[in-house]
Amino acid sequence: MNITIAPSILSANFGEISEEIERVVEAGASWIHLDVMDGSFVPNITFGAVAVKSFNKPQGVVFDAHLMVVHPEHHIESFVKAGADIITVHAEATHHLHRTVQQIKEYGVKAAVALNPATPLEVLDWIYPELDMVLLMSVNPGWGGQQFIPAIYKKIEKLAHKFHEQGLAIPIQVDGGIKPNTIRRAVSAGATNLVAGSAVFDNGSSTAEYREKIQALLQEAEQGVLTRSQIV
Ligand code: DX5
Ligand code: ZN
C-alpha cells in the first residue's frame, strides 16, 4: 500500500484557507484532512460543513472529514454535500456505530472509524469488512501540535497484524504528533496514511516550504516501509 500524507488544515492560516489548500496541493498533497470539532466531544471548536463547502476543492483531491463531534450520524449528509469524500466518525461518539457506518456508505462516500488512544481495537472486530479506513489517534483529539503517545506504535502494529491475518487491505491512518521523527516508526508498525498538521503548516507559508515539509515526511516514511516487519 502506498504512503499518503494528509495535511490537516487545523494548523493552516484560516484567513486564506482556500489559498492554503491550493498551496499544499501544489506542494504534492492529494488528501486534505479536515478536523471538525464541536466543543463537546472534544474541548475545542473548529469549523463545520458550511465552512467546508466554502473551501475551494482542487480537482482530484480527497476531502477527508474527521468528525470529532457527538452524534456524527446527524451531520453526515451535510458533510457529503460540502464535498467530503471520506467521513471518519469516532467509535466513542455514536451509540450505533454499525448503523452510522452504513449511513455514510449509503451516500456513496467512504467510511472510516477513529479510535481515541485509550479505546481498544476490539470495538471494531465485527465491522472491519465494512470499513474503508481505520484512524488510530496518536494524541487525545482536540488540538494540533501535541506529542505522539508512544504506546500507539504497538497499537498500530497489532491492527496491521490483525488485518494481515484476516487478509484485509484496509488503510491505517494515524493522526497526531506525526513529525519526521515519529513517522518512520508509525509506518514501520503498519500505518499507511499519515495526518500531519503542525509538521506541514505553520500558520501559513509558501508552496515551496510545504513541498519541503511533505518531502521530509515522505523520506522518513520510506525508511519506515523498508523496516516493516515481515508479518505486516
Ligand atoms: C487532533 C486532530 C489532528 C491534528 C494533528 O485533534 O485530529 O488532525 O490536527 O495535528 P498535529 O499534526 O499538529 O499533531
Ligand atoms: Zn484529525
PDB file of C-alpha atoms and ligand atoms in Angstrom:
ATOM      1  CA  MET A   1       0.000   0.000   0.000  1.00  0.00           C
ATOM      2  CA  ASN A   2       1.331   3.449  -0.906  1.00  0.00           C
ATOM      3  CA  ILE A   3       2.066   6.012   1.774  1.00  0.00           C
ATOM      4  CA  THR A   4      -0.255   9.017   1.845  1.00  0.00           C
ATOM      5  CA  ILE A   5       0.378  12.247   3.730  1.00  0.00           C
ATOM      6  CA  ALA A   6      -2.858  14.013   4.668  1.00  0.00           C
ATOM      7  CA  PRO A   7      -2.088  17.592   5.733  1.00  0.00           C
ATOM      8  CA  SER A   8      -4.507  18.826   8.412  1.00  0.00           C
ATOM      9  CA  ILE A   9      -5.586  22.391   7.770  1.00  0.00           C
ATOM     10  CA  LEU A  10      -6.064  22.859  11.515  1.00  0.00           C
ATOM     11  CA  SER A  11      -2.632  24.500  11.631  1.00  0.00           C
ATOM     12  CA  ALA A  12      -3.086  26.483   8.382  1.00  0.00           C
ATOM     13  CA  ASN A  13      -3.835  30.192   8.062  1.00  0.00           C
ATOM     14  CA  PHE A  14      -7.634  30.331   8.101  1.00  0.00           C
ATOM     15  CA  GLY A  15      -7.641  33.894   6.816  1.00  0.00           C
ATOM     16  CA  GLU A  16      -6.793  32.467   3.405  1.00  0.00           C
ATOM     17  CA  ILE A  17      -7.841  28.856   3.728  1.00  0.00           C
ATOM     18  CA  SER A  18      -8.644  28.184   0.060  1.00  0.00           C
ATOM     19  CA  GLU A  19      -5.205  29.517  -0.954  1.00  0.00           C
ATOM     20  CA  GLU A  20      -3.592  27.389   1.759  1.00  0.00           C
ATOM     21  CA  ILE A  21      -5.320  24.293   0.357  1.00  0.00           C
ATOM     22  CA  GLU A  22      -4.175  25.223  -3.152  1.00  0.00           C
ATOM     23  CA  ARG A  23      -0.577  25.707  -1.992  1.00  0.00           C
ATOM     24  CA  VAL A  24      -0.363  22.422  -0.117  1.00  0.00           C
ATOM     25  CA  VAL A  25      -1.917  20.544  -3.049  1.00  0.00           C
ATOM     26  CA  GLU A  26       0.557  22.153  -5.422  1.00  0.00           C
ATOM     27  CA  ALA A  27       3.237  21.057  -2.973  1.00  0.00           C
ATOM     28  CA  GLY A  28       2.201  17.430  -3.510  1.00  0.00           C
ATOM     29  CA  ALA A  29      -0.682  16.673  -1.136  1.00  0.00           C
ATOM     30  CA  SER A  30      -3.526  14.609  -2.590  1.00  0.00           C
ATOM     31  CA  TRP A  31      -5.534  14.452   0.642  1.00  0.00           C
ATOM     32  CA  ILE A  32      -6.774  17.338   2.793  1.00  0.00           C
ATOM     33  CA  HIS A  33      -7.621  16.372   6.376  1.00  0.00           C
ATOM     34  CA  LEU A  34     -10.492  18.390   7.846  1.00  0.00           C
ATOM     35  CA  ASP A  35     -10.616  18.428  11.650  1.00  0.00           C
ATOM     36  CA  VAL A  36     -14.189  19.121  12.684  1.00  0.00           C
ATOM     37  CA  MET A  37     -14.566  19.772  16.438  1.00  0.00           C
ATOM     38  CA  ASP A  38     -17.762  20.577  18.299  1.00  0.00           C
ATOM     39  CA  GLY A  39     -16.657  21.743  21.758  1.00  0.00           C
ATOM     40  CA  SER A  40     -18.445  18.749  23.260  1.00  0.00           C
ATOM     41  CA  PHE A  41     -16.806  15.535  22.091  1.00  0.00           C
ATOM     42  CA  VAL A  42     -13.537  17.479  22.299  1.00  0.00           C
ATOM     43  CA  PRO A  43     -12.958  20.736  24.193  1.00  0.00           C
ATOM     44  CA  ASN A  44     -12.158  22.776  21.095  1.00  0.00           C
ATOM     45  CA  ILE A  45     -14.437  24.140  18.336  1.00  0.00           C
ATOM     46  CA  THR A  46     -13.201  24.450  14.753  1.00  0.00           C
ATOM     47  CA  PHE A  47     -15.480  24.546  11.700  1.00  0.00           C
ATOM     48  CA  GLY A  48     -18.487  22.769  10.259  1.00  0.00           C
ATOM     49  CA  ALA A  49     -19.954  21.740   6.920  1.00  0.00           C
ATOM     50  CA  VAL A  50     -20.909  25.304   5.919  1.00  0.00           C
ATOM     51  CA  ALA A  51     -17.263  26.339   6.122  1.00  0.00           C
ATOM     52  CA  VAL A  52     -16.043  23.213   4.308  1.00  0.00           C
ATOM     53  CA  LYS A  53     -18.485  23.908   1.477  1.00  0.00           C
ATOM     54  CA  SER A  54     -16.905  27.326   1.002  1.00  0.00           C
ATOM     55  CA  PHE A  55     -13.365  25.914   0.607  1.00  0.00           C
ATOM     56  CA  ASN A  56     -12.081  25.621  -2.949  1.00  0.00           C
ATOM     57  CA  LYS A  57     -11.624  21.952  -3.615  1.00  0.00           C
ATOM     58  CA  PRO A  58      -8.901  21.286  -6.194  1.00  0.00           C
ATOM     59  CA  GLN A  59      -9.700  18.679  -8.827  1.00  0.00           C
ATOM     60  CA  GLY A  60      -8.957  15.119  -7.759  1.00  0.00           C
ATOM     61  CA  VAL A  61      -8.158  15.974  -4.149  1.00  0.00           C
ATOM     62  CA  VAL A  62      -9.666  13.853  -1.376  1.00  0.00           C
ATOM     63  CA  PHE A  63     -11.509  15.798   1.312  1.00  0.00           C
ATOM     64  CA  ASP A  64     -11.021  13.679   4.435  1.00  0.00           C
ATOM     65  CA  ALA A  65     -13.515  14.769   7.113  1.00  0.00           C
ATOM     66  CA  HIS A  66     -12.534  13.747  10.645  1.00  0.00           C
ATOM     67  CA  LEU A  67     -15.654  14.357  12.720  1.00  0.00           C
ATOM     68  CA  MET A  68     -14.770  14.897  16.372  1.00  0.00           C
ATOM     69  CA  VAL A  69     -18.402  15.546  17.241  1.00  0.00           C
ATOM     70  CA  VAL A  70     -21.080  13.833  19.310  1.00  0.00           C
ATOM     71  CA  HIS A  71     -23.796  12.111  17.288  1.00  0.00           C
ATOM     72  CA  PRO A  72     -21.902  12.292  13.995  1.00  0.00           C
ATOM     73  CA  GLU A  73     -24.862  10.473  12.390  1.00  0.00           C
ATOM     74  CA  HIS A  74     -26.722  13.804  12.392  1.00  0.00           C
ATOM     75  CA  HIS A  75     -24.111  15.505  10.220  1.00  0.00           C
ATOM     76  CA  ILE A  76     -23.257  13.000   7.521  1.00  0.00           C
ATOM     77  CA  GLU A  77     -25.497  14.434   4.825  1.00  0.00           C
ATOM     78  CA  SER A  78     -24.226  17.992   5.302  1.00  0.00           C
ATOM     79  CA  PHE A  79     -20.586  16.889   5.012  1.00  0.00           C
ATOM     80  CA  VAL A  80     -21.326  14.835   1.897  1.00  0.00           C
ATOM     81  CA  LYS A  81     -22.969  17.922   0.378  1.00  0.00           C
ATOM     82  CA  ALA A  82     -19.980  20.018   1.458  1.00  0.00           C
ATOM     83  CA  GLY A  83     -17.658  17.805  -0.607  1.00  0.00           C
ATOM     84  CA  ALA A  84     -16.334  15.161   1.799  1.00  0.00           C
ATOM     85  CA  ASP A  85     -15.032  12.048   0.023  1.00  0.00           C
ATOM     86  CA  ILE A  86     -14.353  10.079   3.177  1.00  0.00           C
ATOM     87  CA  ILE A  87     -16.033  10.584   6.532  1.00  0.00           C
ATOM     88  CA  THR A  88     -14.448   9.397   9.756  1.00  0.00           C
ATOM     89  CA  VAL A  89     -16.550   9.075  12.892  1.00  0.00           C
ATOM     90  CA  HIS A  90     -15.336   8.265  16.382  1.00  0.00           C
ATOM     91  CA  ALA A  91     -16.421   4.934  17.861  1.00  0.00           C
ATOM     92  CA  GLU A  92     -16.766   6.780  21.190  1.00  0.00           C
ATOM     93  CA  ALA A  93     -19.197   9.366  19.760  1.00  0.00           C
ATOM     94  CA  THR A  94     -22.047   7.262  18.408  1.00  0.00           C
ATOM     95  CA  HIS A  95     -24.217   4.606  20.061  1.00  0.00           C
ATOM     96  CA  HIS A  96     -24.809   2.621  16.881  1.00  0.00           C
ATOM     97  CA  LEU A  97     -21.503   2.518  15.109  1.00  0.00           C
ATOM     98  CA  HIS A  98     -22.519  -0.110  12.564  1.00  0.00           C
ATOM     99  CA  ARG A  99     -25.591   1.895  11.566  1.00  0.00           C
ATOM    100  CA  THR A 100     -23.600   5.126  11.317  1.00  0.00           C
ATOM    101  CA  VAL A 101     -21.050   3.457   9.039  1.00  0.00           C
ATOM    102  CA  GLN A 102     -23.862   2.131   6.854  1.00  0.00           C
ATOM    103  CA  GLN A 103     -25.380   5.606   6.664  1.00  0.00           C
ATOM    104  CA  ILE A 104     -22.091   7.064   5.422  1.00  0.00           C
ATOM    105  CA  LYS A 105     -21.811   4.379   2.743  1.00  0.00           C
ATOM    106  CA  GLU A 106     -25.380   4.934   1.589  1.00  0.00           C
ATOM    107  CA  TYR A 107     -24.283   8.388   0.438  1.00  0.00           C
ATOM    108  CA  GLY A 108     -21.649   6.802  -1.787  1.00  0.00           C
ATOM    109  CA  VAL A 109     -18.672   8.162   0.132  1.00  0.00           C
ATOM    110  CA  LYS A 110     -16.033   6.205   2.021  1.00  0.00           C
ATOM    111  CA  ALA A 111     -16.472   5.373   5.693  1.00  0.00           C
ATOM    112  CA  ALA A 112     -13.821   5.257   8.393  1.00  0.00           C
ATOM    113  CA  VAL A 113     -13.827   4.902  12.166  1.00  0.00           C
ATOM    114  CA  ALA A 114     -11.442   6.645  14.558  1.00  0.00           C
ATOM    115  CA  LEU A 115     -10.341   5.329  17.942  1.00  0.00           C
ATOM    116  CA  ASN A 116      -9.047   7.512  20.751  1.00  0.00           C
ATOM    117  CA  PRO A 117      -5.751   6.377  22.287  1.00  0.00           C
ATOM    118  CA  ALA A 118      -7.455   4.563  25.196  1.00  0.00           C
ATOM    119  CA  THR A 119     -10.108   2.793  23.076  1.00  0.00           C
ATOM    120  CA  PRO A 120      -9.347  -0.886  22.413  1.00  0.00           C
ATOM    121  CA  LEU A 121      -9.162  -2.184  18.850  1.00  0.00           C
ATOM    122  CA  GLU A 122     -11.739  -4.850  19.681  1.00  0.00           C
ATOM    123  CA  VAL A 123     -14.659  -2.405  19.293  1.00  0.00           C
ATOM    124  CA  LEU A 124     -14.109  -2.744  15.544  1.00  0.00           C
ATOM    125  CA  ASP A 125     -13.878  -6.535  15.408  1.00  0.00           C
ATOM    126  CA  TRP A 126     -17.339  -7.029  13.963  1.00  0.00           C
ATOM    127  CA  ILE A 127     -17.314  -4.234  11.414  1.00  0.00           C
ATOM    128  CA  TYR A 128     -13.870  -4.372   9.792  1.00  0.00           C
ATOM    129  CA  PRO A 129     -15.191  -5.595   6.431  1.00  0.00           C
ATOM    130  CA  GLU A 130     -17.463  -2.516   6.294  1.00  0.00           C
ATOM    131  CA  LEU A 131     -14.614  -0.043   6.707  1.00  0.00           C
ATOM    132  CA  ASP A 132     -12.615   1.830   4.062  1.00  0.00           C
ATOM    133  CA  MET A 133     -10.057   3.023   6.628  1.00  0.00           C
ATOM    134  CA  VAL A 134      -9.319   2.919  10.358  1.00  0.00           C
ATOM    135  CA  LEU A 135      -7.947   6.015  12.089  1.00  0.00           C
ATOM    136  CA  LEU A 136      -5.838   5.448  15.177  1.00  0.00           C
ATOM    137  CA  MET A 137      -5.439   8.624  17.213  1.00  0.00           C
ATOM    138  CA  SER A 138      -1.899   9.037  18.485  1.00  0.00           C
ATOM    139  CA  VAL A 139      -2.875  12.032  20.665  1.00  0.00           C
ATOM    140  CA  ASN A 140      -6.060  12.787  22.564  1.00  0.00           C
ATOM    141  CA  PRO A 141      -8.064  14.733  19.996  1.00  0.00           C
ATOM    142  CA  GLY A 142      -8.709  18.439  20.479  1.00  0.00           C
ATOM    143  CA  TRP A 143      -5.646  20.346  19.360  1.00  0.00           C
ATOM    144  CA  GLY A 144      -2.820  20.295  16.877  1.00  0.00           C
ATOM    145  CA  GLY A 145       0.802  20.318  17.956  1.00  0.00           C
ATOM    146  CA  GLN A 146       0.667  17.604  20.663  1.00  0.00           C
ATOM    147  CA  GLN A 147       3.241  14.871  21.277  1.00  0.00           C
ATOM    148  CA  PHE A 148       2.792  11.392  19.765  1.00  0.00           C
ATOM    149  CA  ILE A 149       1.832   8.892  22.506  1.00  0.00           C
ATOM    150  CA  PRO A 150       4.468   6.112  22.192  1.00  0.00           C
ATOM    151  CA  ALA A 151       2.091   3.274  23.229  1.00  0.00           C
ATOM    152  CA  ILE A 152       0.266   3.777  19.915  1.00  0.00           C
ATOM    153  CA  TYR A 153       3.125   2.268  17.887  1.00  0.00           C
ATOM    154  CA  LYS A 154       2.200  -1.106  19.405  1.00  0.00           C
ATOM    155  CA  LYS A 155      -1.499  -0.483  18.709  1.00  0.00           C
ATOM    156  CA  ILE A 156      -0.750   0.200  15.020  1.00  0.00           C
ATOM    157  CA  GLU A 157       1.295  -2.982  14.848  1.00  0.00           C
ATOM    158  CA  LYS A 158      -1.475  -5.005  16.456  1.00  0.00           C
ATOM    159  CA  LEU A 159      -4.052  -3.687  13.990  1.00  0.00           C
ATOM    160  CA  ALA A 160      -1.775  -4.249  10.997  1.00  0.00           C
ATOM    161  CA  HIS A 161      -1.183  -7.799  12.187  1.00  0.00           C
ATOM    162  CA  LYS A 162      -4.927  -8.385  12.583  1.00  0.00           C
ATOM    163  CA  PHE A 163      -5.570  -7.142   9.023  1.00  0.00           C
ATOM    164  CA  HIS A 164      -2.776  -9.305   7.682  1.00  0.00           C
ATOM    165  CA  GLU A 165      -4.177 -12.404   9.426  1.00  0.00           C
ATOM    166  CA  GLN A 166      -7.661 -11.748   8.087  1.00  0.00           C
ATOM    167  CA  GLY A 167      -6.467 -10.882   4.583  1.00  0.00           C
ATOM    168  CA  LEU A 168      -7.901  -7.355   4.800  1.00  0.00           C
ATOM    169  CA  ALA A 169      -6.242  -4.481   2.913  1.00  0.00           C
ATOM    170  CA  ILE A 170      -7.658  -1.603   4.938  1.00  0.00           C
ATOM    171  CA  PRO A 171      -5.548   1.562   5.161  1.00  0.00           C
ATOM    172  CA  ILE A 172      -4.459   2.527   8.682  1.00  0.00           C
ATOM    173  CA  GLN A 173      -4.457   6.277   9.209  1.00  0.00           C
ATOM    174  CA  VAL A 174      -2.572   7.722  12.169  1.00  0.00           C
ATOM    175  CA  ASP A 175      -3.314  11.213  13.456  1.00  0.00           C
ATOM    176  CA  GLY A 176      -1.498  13.347  15.998  1.00  0.00           C
ATOM    177  CA  GLY A 177       2.140  14.215  16.581  1.00  0.00           C
ATOM    178  CA  ILE A 178       3.271  12.975  13.160  1.00  0.00           C
ATOM    179  CA  LYS A 179       6.680  14.561  12.580  1.00  0.00           C
ATOM    180  CA  PRO A 180       9.845  13.488  10.745  1.00  0.00           C
ATOM    181  CA  ASN A 181      10.965  11.820  14.000  1.00  0.00           C
ATOM    182  CA  THR A 182       7.762   9.789  14.573  1.00  0.00           C
ATOM    183  CA  ILE A 183       6.543   8.943  11.065  1.00  0.00           C
ATOM    184  CA  ARG A 184       9.209   6.320  10.385  1.00  0.00           C
ATOM    185  CA  ARG A 185       8.217   4.166  13.362  1.00  0.00           C
ATOM    186  CA  ALA A 186       4.497   4.652  12.686  1.00  0.00           C
ATOM    187  CA  VAL A 187       4.955   3.447   9.091  1.00  0.00           C
ATOM    188  CA  SER A 188       7.233   0.660  10.189  1.00  0.00           C
ATOM    189  CA  ALA A 189       4.435  -0.501  12.527  1.00  0.00           C
ATOM    190  CA  GLY A 190       1.975  -0.574   9.588  1.00  0.00           C
ATOM    191  CA  ALA A 191       0.479   2.915   9.151  1.00  0.00           C
ATOM    192  CA  THR A 192      -0.145   3.870   5.521  1.00  0.00           C
ATOM    193  CA  ASN A 193      -1.947   7.214   5.813  1.00  0.00           C
ATOM    194  CA  LEU A 194      -0.406   9.874   7.995  1.00  0.00           C
ATOM    195  CA  VAL A 195      -2.129  13.055   9.085  1.00  0.00           C
ATOM    196  CA  ALA A 196       0.270  15.936   9.589  1.00  0.00           C
ATOM    197  CA  GLY A 197      -0.857  19.335  10.858  1.00  0.00           C
ATOM    198  CA  SER A 198       1.888  21.327  12.509  1.00  0.00           C
ATOM    199  CA  ALA A 199       4.597  19.358  10.667  1.00  0.00           C
ATOM    200  CA  VAL A 200       3.365  20.862   7.374  1.00  0.00           C
ATOM    201  CA  PHE A 201       1.500  24.080   8.151  1.00  0.00           C
ATOM    202  CA  ASP A 202       2.851  26.730  10.422  1.00  0.00           C
ATOM    203  CA  ASN A 203       0.030  29.259  10.379  1.00  0.00           C
ATOM    204  CA  GLY A 204       0.703  29.880   6.729  1.00  0.00           C
ATOM    205  CA  SER A 205       3.729  29.611   4.489  1.00  0.00           C
ATOM    206  CA  SER A 206       4.717  29.079   0.855  1.00  0.00           C
ATOM    207  CA  THR A 207       4.211  26.228  -1.609  1.00  0.00           C
ATOM    208  CA  ALA A 208       7.989  25.664  -1.622  1.00  0.00           C
ATOM    209  CA  GLU A 209       8.074  25.322   2.140  1.00  0.00           C
ATOM    210  CA  TYR A 210       5.097  22.949   2.187  1.00  0.00           C
ATOM    211  CA  ARG A 211       6.785  20.846  -0.503  1.00  0.00           C
ATOM    212  CA  GLU A 212       9.924  20.622   1.613  1.00  0.00           C
ATOM    213  CA  LYS A 213       7.961  19.601   4.711  1.00  0.00           C
ATOM    214  CA  ILE A 214       5.964  16.921   2.842  1.00  0.00           C
ATOM    215  CA  GLN A 215       9.133  15.571   1.231  1.00  0.00           C
ATOM    216  CA  ALA A 216      10.875  15.373   4.611  1.00  0.00           C
ATOM    217  CA  LEU A 217       7.970  13.326   5.976  1.00  0.00           C
ATOM    218  CA  LEU A 218       7.854  11.067   2.918  1.00  0.00           C
ATOM    219  CA  GLN A 219      11.573  10.415   3.055  1.00  0.00           C
ATOM    220  CA  GLU A 220      11.337   9.204   6.651  1.00  0.00           C
ATOM    221  CA  ALA A 221       8.176   7.243   5.826  1.00  0.00           C
ATOM    222  CA  GLU A 222      10.032   5.383   3.060  1.00  0.00           C
ATOM    223  CA  GLN A 223      12.647   4.321   5.577  1.00  0.00           C
ATOM    224  CA  GLY A 224       9.789   3.035   7.699  1.00  0.00           C
ATOM    225  CA  VAL A 225       8.466   0.945   4.804  1.00  0.00           C
ATOM    226  CA  LEU A 226      11.900  -0.678   4.473  1.00  0.00           C
ATOM    227  CA  THR A 227      11.975  -1.647   8.141  1.00  0.00           C
ATOM    228  CA  ARG A 228       8.447  -3.049   8.268  1.00  0.00           C
ATOM    229  CA  SER A 229       8.308  -6.448   9.903  1.00  0.00           C
ATOM    230  CA  GLN A 230       7.622  -9.393   7.605  1.00  0.00           C
ATOM    231  CA  ILE A 231       4.204 -10.114   9.058  1.00  0.00           C
ATOM    232  CA  VAL A 232       2.778  -6.655   8.262  1.00  0.00           C
TER     233      VAL A 232
HETATM  234  C1  DX5 B   1      -6.155  16.388  16.665  1.00  0.00           C
HETATM  235  C2  DX5 B   1      -6.511  16.427  15.204  1.00  0.00           C
HETATM  236  C3  DX5 B   1      -5.324  16.283  14.344  1.00  0.00           C
HETATM  237  C4  DX5 B   1      -4.366  17.430  14.422  1.00  0.00           C
HETATM  238  C5  DX5 B   1      -2.999  16.939  14.121  1.00  0.00           C
HETATM  239  O1  DX5 B   1      -7.293  16.509  17.436  1.00  0.00           O
HETATM  240  O2  DX5 B   1      -7.397  15.378  14.885  1.00  0.00           O
HETATM  241  O3  DX5 B   1      -5.675  16.041  12.994  1.00  0.00           O
HETATM  242  O4  DX5 B   1      -4.649  18.463  13.539  1.00  0.00           O
HETATM  243  O5  DX5 B   1      -2.112  17.948  14.375  1.00  0.00           O
HETATM  244  P1  DX5 B   1      -0.566  17.678  14.581  1.00  0.00           P
HETATM  245  O6  DX5 B   1      -0.079  17.003  13.348  1.00  0.00           O
HETATM  246  O7  DX5 B   1      -0.009  19.051  14.762  1.00  0.00           O
HETATM  247  O8  DX5 B   1      -0.421  16.811  15.805  1.00  0.00           O
HETATM  248 ZN    ZN B   2      -7.671  14.741  12.672  1.00  0.00          ZN
END
